[in-house]
Coordinates of C-alpha atoms and ligand atoms in Angstrom, one line a residue:
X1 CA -28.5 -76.7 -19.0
X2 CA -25.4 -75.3 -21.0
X3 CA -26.3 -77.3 -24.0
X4 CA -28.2 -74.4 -25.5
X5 CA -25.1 -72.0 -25.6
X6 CA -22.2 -72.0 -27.9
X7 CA -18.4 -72.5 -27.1
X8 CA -17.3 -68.8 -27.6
X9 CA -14.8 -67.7 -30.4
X10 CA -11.8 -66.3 -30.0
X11 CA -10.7 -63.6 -32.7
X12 CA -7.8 -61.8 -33.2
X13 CA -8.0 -58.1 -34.4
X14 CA -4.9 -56.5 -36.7
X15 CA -4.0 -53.5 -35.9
X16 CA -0.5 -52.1 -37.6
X17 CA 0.5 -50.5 -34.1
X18 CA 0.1 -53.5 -32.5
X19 CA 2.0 -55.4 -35.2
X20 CA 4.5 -52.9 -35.2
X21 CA 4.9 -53.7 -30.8
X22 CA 5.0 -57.3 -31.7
X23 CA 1.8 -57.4 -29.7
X24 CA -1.4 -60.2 -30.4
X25 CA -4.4 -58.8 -29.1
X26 CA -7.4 -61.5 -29.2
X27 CA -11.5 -61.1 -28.3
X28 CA -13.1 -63.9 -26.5
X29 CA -16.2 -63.2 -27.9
X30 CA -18.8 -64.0 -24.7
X31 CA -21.0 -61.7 -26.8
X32 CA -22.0 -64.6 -29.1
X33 CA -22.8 -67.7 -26.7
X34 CA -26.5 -66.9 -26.9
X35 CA -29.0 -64.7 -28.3
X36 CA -30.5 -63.6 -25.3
X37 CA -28.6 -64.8 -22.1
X38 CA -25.1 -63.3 -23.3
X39 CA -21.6 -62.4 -22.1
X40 CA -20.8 -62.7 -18.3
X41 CA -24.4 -62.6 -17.2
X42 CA -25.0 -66.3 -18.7
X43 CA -21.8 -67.0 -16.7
X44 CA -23.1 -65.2 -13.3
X45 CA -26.4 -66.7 -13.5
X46 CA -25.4 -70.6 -14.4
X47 CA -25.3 -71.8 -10.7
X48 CA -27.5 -70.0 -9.2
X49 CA -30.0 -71.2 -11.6
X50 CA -28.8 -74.6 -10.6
X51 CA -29.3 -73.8 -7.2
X52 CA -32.9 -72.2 -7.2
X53 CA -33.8 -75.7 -9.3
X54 CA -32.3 -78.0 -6.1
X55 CA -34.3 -75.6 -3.4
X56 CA -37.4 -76.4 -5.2
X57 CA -37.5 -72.3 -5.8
X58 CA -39.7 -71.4 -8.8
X59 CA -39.4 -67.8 -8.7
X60 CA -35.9 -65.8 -9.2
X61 CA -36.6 -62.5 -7.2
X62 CA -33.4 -60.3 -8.9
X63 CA -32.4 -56.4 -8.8
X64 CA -31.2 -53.9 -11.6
X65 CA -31.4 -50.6 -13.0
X66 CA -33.3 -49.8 -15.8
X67 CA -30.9 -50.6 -18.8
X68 CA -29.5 -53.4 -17.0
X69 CA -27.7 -56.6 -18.8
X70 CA -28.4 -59.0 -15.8
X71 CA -32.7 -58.0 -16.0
X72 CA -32.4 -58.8 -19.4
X73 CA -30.7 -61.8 -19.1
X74 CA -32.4 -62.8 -15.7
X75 CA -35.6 -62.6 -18.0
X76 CA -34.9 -64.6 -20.4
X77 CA -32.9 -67.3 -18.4
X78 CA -36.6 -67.5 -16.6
X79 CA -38.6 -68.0 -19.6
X80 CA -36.1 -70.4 -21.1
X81 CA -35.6 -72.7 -18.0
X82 CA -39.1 -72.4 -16.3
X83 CA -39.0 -69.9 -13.6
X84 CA -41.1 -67.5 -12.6
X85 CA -39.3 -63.8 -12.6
X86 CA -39.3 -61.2 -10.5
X87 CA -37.3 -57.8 -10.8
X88 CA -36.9 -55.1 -8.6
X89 CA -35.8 -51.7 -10.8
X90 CA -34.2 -49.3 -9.1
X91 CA -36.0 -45.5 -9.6
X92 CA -39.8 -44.4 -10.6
X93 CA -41.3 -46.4 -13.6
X94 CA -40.8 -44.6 -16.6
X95 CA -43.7 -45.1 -20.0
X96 CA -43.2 -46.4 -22.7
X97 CA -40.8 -48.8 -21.1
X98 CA -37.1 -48.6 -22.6
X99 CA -36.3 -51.2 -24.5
X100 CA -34.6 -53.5 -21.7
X101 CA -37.7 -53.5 -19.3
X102 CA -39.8 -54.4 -22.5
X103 CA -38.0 -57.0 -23.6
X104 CA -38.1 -58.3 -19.6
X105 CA -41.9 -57.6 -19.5
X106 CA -42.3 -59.4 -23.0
X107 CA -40.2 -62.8 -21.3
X108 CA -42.5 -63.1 -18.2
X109 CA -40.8 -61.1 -16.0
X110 CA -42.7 -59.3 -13.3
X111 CA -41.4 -55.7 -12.8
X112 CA -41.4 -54.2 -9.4
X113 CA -40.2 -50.7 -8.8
X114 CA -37.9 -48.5 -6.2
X115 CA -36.9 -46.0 -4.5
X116 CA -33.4 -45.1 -4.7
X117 CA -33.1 -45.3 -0.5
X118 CA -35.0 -48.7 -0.6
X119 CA -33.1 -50.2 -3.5
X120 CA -29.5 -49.2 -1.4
X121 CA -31.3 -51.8 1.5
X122 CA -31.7 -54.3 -1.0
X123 CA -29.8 -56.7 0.7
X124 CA -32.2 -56.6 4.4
X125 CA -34.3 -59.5 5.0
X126 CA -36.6 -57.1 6.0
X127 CA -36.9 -55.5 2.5
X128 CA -36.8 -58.7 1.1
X129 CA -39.5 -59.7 2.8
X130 CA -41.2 -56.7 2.1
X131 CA -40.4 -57.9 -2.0
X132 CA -42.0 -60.8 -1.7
X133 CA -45.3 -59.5 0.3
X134 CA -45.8 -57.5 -2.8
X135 CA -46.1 -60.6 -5.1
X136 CA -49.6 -61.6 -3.3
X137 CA -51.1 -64.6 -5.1
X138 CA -47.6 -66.2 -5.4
X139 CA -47.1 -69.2 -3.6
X140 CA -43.7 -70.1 -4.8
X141 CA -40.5 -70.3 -2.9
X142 CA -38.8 -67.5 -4.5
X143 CA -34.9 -67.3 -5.0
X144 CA -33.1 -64.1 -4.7
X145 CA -30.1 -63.5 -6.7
X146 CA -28.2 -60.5 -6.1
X147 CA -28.1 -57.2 -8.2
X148 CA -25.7 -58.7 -11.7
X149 CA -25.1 -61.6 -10.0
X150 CA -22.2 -60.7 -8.2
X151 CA -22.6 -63.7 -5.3
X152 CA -20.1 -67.1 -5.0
X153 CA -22.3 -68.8 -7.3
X154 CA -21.2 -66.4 -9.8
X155 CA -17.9 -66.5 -9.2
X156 CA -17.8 -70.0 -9.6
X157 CA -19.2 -69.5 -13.3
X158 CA -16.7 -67.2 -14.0
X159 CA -14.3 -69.6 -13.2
X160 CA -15.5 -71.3 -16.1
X161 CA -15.0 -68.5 -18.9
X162 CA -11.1 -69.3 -18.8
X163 CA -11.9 -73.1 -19.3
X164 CA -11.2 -73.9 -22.7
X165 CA -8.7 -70.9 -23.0
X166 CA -5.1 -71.3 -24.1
X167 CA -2.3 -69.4 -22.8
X168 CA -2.2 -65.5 -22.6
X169 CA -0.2 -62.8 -21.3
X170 CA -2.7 -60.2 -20.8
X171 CA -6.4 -60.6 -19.9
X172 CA -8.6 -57.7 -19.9
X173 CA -11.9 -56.8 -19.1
X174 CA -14.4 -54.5 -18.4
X175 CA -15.6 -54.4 -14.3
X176 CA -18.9 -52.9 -12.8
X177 CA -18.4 -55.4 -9.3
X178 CA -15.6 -56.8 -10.1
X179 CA -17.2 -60.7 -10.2
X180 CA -16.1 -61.8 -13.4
X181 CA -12.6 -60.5 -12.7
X182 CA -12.5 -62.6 -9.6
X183 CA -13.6 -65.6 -11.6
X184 CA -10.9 -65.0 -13.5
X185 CA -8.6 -64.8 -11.3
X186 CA -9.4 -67.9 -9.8
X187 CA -9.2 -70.0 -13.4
X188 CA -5.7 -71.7 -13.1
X189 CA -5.9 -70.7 -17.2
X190 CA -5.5 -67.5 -16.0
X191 CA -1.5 -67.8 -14.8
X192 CA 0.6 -65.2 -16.8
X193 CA 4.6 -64.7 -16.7
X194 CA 3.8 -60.5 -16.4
X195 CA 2.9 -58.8 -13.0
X196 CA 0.3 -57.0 -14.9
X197 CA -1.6 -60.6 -15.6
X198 CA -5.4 -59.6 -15.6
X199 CA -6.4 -56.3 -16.2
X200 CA -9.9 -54.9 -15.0
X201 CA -11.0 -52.0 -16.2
X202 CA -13.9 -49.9 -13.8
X203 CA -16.6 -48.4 -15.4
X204 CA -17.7 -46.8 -12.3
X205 CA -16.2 -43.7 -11.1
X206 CA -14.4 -43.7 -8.0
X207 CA -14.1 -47.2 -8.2
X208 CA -10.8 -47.7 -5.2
X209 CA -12.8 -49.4 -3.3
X210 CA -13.3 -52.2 -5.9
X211 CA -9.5 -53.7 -4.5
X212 CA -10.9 -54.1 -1.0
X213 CA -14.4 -55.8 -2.7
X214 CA -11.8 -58.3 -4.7
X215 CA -9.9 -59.5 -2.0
X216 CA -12.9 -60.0 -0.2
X217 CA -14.5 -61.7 -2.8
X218 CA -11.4 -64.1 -3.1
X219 CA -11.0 -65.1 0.3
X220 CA -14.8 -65.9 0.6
X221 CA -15.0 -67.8 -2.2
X222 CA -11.4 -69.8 -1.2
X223 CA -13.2 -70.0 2.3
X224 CA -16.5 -71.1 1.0
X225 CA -17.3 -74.8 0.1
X226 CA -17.4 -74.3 -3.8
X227 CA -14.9 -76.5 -5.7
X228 CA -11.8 -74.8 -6.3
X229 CA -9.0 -74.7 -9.1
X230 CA -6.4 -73.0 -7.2
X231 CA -5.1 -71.8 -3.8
X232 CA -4.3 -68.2 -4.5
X233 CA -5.4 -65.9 -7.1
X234 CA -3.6 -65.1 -10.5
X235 CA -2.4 -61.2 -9.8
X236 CA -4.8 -58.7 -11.2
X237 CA -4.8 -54.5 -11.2
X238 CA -7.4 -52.6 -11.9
X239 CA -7.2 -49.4 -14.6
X240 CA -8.8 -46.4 -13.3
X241 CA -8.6 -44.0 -16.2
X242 CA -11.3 -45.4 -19.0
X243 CA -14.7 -44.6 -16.9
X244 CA -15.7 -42.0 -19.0
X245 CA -17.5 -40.1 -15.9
X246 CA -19.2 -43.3 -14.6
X247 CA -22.2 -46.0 -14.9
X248 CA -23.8 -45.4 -18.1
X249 CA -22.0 -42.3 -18.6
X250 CA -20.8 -42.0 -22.5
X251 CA -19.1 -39.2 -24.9
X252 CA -19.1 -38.6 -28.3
X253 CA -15.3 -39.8 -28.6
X254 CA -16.7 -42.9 -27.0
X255 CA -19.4 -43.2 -29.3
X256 CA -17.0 -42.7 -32.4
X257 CA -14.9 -45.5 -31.2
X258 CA -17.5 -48.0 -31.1
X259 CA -19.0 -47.0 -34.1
X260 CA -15.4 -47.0 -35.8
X261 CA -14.2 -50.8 -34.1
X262 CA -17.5 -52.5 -35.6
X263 CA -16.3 -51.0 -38.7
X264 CA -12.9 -52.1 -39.0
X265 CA -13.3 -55.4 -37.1
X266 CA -17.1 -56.0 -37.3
X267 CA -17.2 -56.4 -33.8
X268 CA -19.9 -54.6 -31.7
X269 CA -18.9 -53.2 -28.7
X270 CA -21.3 -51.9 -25.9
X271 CA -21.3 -48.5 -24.9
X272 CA -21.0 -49.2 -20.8
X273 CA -18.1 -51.6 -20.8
X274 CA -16.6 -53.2 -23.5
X275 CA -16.6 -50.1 -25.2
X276 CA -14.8 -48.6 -22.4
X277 CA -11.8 -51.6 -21.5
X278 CA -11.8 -51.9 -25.5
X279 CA -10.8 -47.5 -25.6
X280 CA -8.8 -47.8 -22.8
X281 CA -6.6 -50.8 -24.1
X282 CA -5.9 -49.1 -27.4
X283 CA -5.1 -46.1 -25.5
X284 CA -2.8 -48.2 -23.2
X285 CA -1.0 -49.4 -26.4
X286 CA -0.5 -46.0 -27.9
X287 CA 1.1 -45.2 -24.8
X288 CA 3.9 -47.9 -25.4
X289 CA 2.2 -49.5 -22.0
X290 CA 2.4 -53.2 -23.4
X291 CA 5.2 -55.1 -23.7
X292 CA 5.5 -57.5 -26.5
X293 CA 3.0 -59.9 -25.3
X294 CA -0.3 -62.1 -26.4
X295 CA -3.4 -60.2 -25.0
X296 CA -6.6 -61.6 -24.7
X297 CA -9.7 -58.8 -24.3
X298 CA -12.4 -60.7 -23.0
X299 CA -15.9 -59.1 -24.7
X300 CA -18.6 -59.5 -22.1
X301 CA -21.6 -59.0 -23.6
X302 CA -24.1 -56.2 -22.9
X303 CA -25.2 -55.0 -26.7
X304 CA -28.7 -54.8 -26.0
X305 CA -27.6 -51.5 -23.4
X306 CA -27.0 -50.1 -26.6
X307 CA -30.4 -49.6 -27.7
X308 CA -31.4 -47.7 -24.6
X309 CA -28.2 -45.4 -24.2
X310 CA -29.4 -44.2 -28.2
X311 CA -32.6 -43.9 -27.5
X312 CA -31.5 -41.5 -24.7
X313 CA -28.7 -39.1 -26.7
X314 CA -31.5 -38.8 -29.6
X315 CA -34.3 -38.0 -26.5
X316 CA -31.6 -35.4 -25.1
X317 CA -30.3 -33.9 -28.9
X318 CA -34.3 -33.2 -29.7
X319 CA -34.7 -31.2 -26.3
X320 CA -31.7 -29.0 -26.8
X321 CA -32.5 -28.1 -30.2
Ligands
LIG401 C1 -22.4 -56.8 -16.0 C2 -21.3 -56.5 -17.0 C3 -20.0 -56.4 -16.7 C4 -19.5 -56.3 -15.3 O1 -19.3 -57.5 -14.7 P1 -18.9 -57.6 -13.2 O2 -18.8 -59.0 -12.9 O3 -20.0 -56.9 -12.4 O4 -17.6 -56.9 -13.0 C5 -19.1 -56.2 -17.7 N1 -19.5 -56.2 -19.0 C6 -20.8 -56.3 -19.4 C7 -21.1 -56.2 -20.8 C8 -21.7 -56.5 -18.4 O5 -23.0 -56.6 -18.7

C-alpha cells in the first residue's frame, strides 16, 4: 500500500539570521510524498485504510468542512485503493462546488451535507446510522473514519513520519487536533536534549484545551493494543500566538509571507497551517527564542486549501469594490 508514495525530502532553508544564531532550520517535506494523498493526511489515513480492507468494509463514510485536506485526500485514497466514498460536509451545499468538493466529486466520492448542530453529533451512533440510511441502494459495510483522521489508527501513522529521521533538536508543526503532534511524540526519533522538544503550533483559536486532548490522546493510545515505540512521550508545548484569528482565518501579512517563502526557498506553504507554524517560527527566531540548535519544521501538506482560500479573498475584494 505505501509503495505508491515517496520517501519525503528533507531540506534545509538559509536564512542569514538563522546563520548568524548558529541555528539549522530543516523542512520535512510531507508535501511531496504524493500528488494527491499528501502531508499528514496520507499518514492519518494509512491504517485505517488497512483496517476498513480486514473488516471487509468497502465504503469509507468520513467528515470535513468544505476546504478540507482530509476530503480531499479521503477521496482520492478511495479511488486509488478501491473504496467506495462517502463524505459528510459540514454547512449548506454551496454551487459551483469549490474546488476541494470538485475534485472529491470528480474521485468518486459521494457528498452528503449538514447542518452545523448535526455535524457537532457526528460522533452518535444514532447520526451515524442516520448517515448511512441516506446511502439507500448501498449494501456495503461502510467504515467511518473520523473528521481528519484524528483516531489511534492515525496516531499510529504518525508514528511513522519520524521513521527514517535523524536527530533534531527542535520539531515543529502546525496542529488543528493535535494527532500528528501525538504521533510525534510517540516516535522514539523524536527524543531531544531541550525541554522545548516538539513544538505544535494551533491554528485554531482558543486552542487550551488542545493539552488536555494530547494527554488524552497519549494515554489511549499507550493503553490501546497498537504496537508501541516508547513508554512515555517525547515533551511537547504548544505555541498559542500564530493563529491568525482561527480555522481558515488569513491576513494579508500572512498572505505576503507565503507568497515571499515560495520565493526565496521555492517552497509552497499553505495558507491554514504550514503557513502559520512556518510565520510563527521565523517570528520565534527574531525574537532570540531559539537557542543554537538543529530544527526540523515538519511541512504537512494541505496546498490544495490554497486554491479555495483565493478563490474566496478575490470573491470578497469584488463585493467590496
Ligand atoms: C490536517 C492538517 C494539519 C493538522 O493535523 P492534526 O493532526 O489535526 O493536528 C496540519 N497541517 C495540514 C496541512 C493539515 O492538512
Amino acid at each position: 500500500m505505501s509503495s505508491i508514495f515517496l520517501s519525503p525530502p528533507i531540506q534545509k532553508i538559509h536564512n542569514p539570521l538563522a546563520d548568524h544564531l548558529s541555528i539549522e532550520l530543516y523542512v520535512l517535506r510531507l508535501d511531496l510524498i504524493h500528488t494527491c494523498i499528501n502531508g499528514n493526511k496520507w499518514f492519518k489515513l494509512k491504517y485505517n485504510l488497512l483496517e476498513a480492507k480486514q473488516n471487509q468494509c468497502s465504503s469509507l463514510l468520513t467528515f470535513g468542512g468544505a476546504y478540507s485536506n482530509h476530503i480531499f485526500a479521503t477521496a482520492a485514497a478511495g479511488r486509488i485503493f478501491g473504496f467506495e466514498t462517502i463524505g459528510v460536509i459540514r454547512g449548506e451545499p454551496t454551487l459551483p462546488l469549490n474546488p476541494t468538493l470538485r475534485f472529491a466529486q470528480e474521485q468518486g466520492m459521494k457528498l452528503l451535507y449538514c447542518d452545523r448542530q448535526t455535524y457537532r453529533q457526528r460522533h452518535t451512533q444514532e447520526v451515524q446510522e442516520e448517515f448511512k440510511k441516506q446511502l439507500q441502494g448501498s449494501s456495503n459495510q461502510t467504515f467511518i473514519i473520523p473528521e481528519g483522521g484524528g483516531n489511534l489508527n492515525g496516531v499510529r501513522g504518525c508514528m511513522e513520519i519520524m521513521q527514517d529521521i535523524q536527530f533534531f533538536d527542535i520539531i515543529c508543526l502546525a496542529c488543528g487536533t493535535a494527532t500528528t503532534l501525538t504521533g510525534i511524540a510517540l516516535s522514539p526519533k523524536s527524543r531531544t536534549n531541550l525541554p522545548t522538544g516538539i513544538m505544535g503550533f494551533p491554528i485554531l483559536k482558543d486552542a487550551r484545551f488542545l493539552e488536555g486532548e494530547i494527554d488524552r490522546l497519549i494515554t489511549d493510545y499507550l493503553n490501546s493494543n497498537l504496537p508501541t515505540l516508547v513508554n512515555h512521550p517525547a515533551p511537547w508545548q504548544l505555541i498559542y500566538d500564530y493563529h491568525f484569528g482561527g480555522y481558515g482565518k488569513v491576513d494579508q501579512e500572512l498572505i505576503k509571507f507565503c507568497h515571499q517563502f515560495h520565493q526565496e526557498h521555492h517552497i509552497p506553504l499553505d495558507y491554514i497551517y504550514t503557513g502559520k507554524m512556518f510565520y510563527g517560527v521565523i517570528d520565534l527566531l527574531k525574537q532570540g527564542f531559539f537557542p543554537p540548535s538543529k530544527i526540523l519544521l515538519i511541512h504537512t501538506g494541505g496546498l490544495q486549501g490554497n486554491l479555495g482560500i483565493e478563490q474566496k479573498l478575490t470573491q470578497k475584494r469584488d463585493n467590496d469594490s
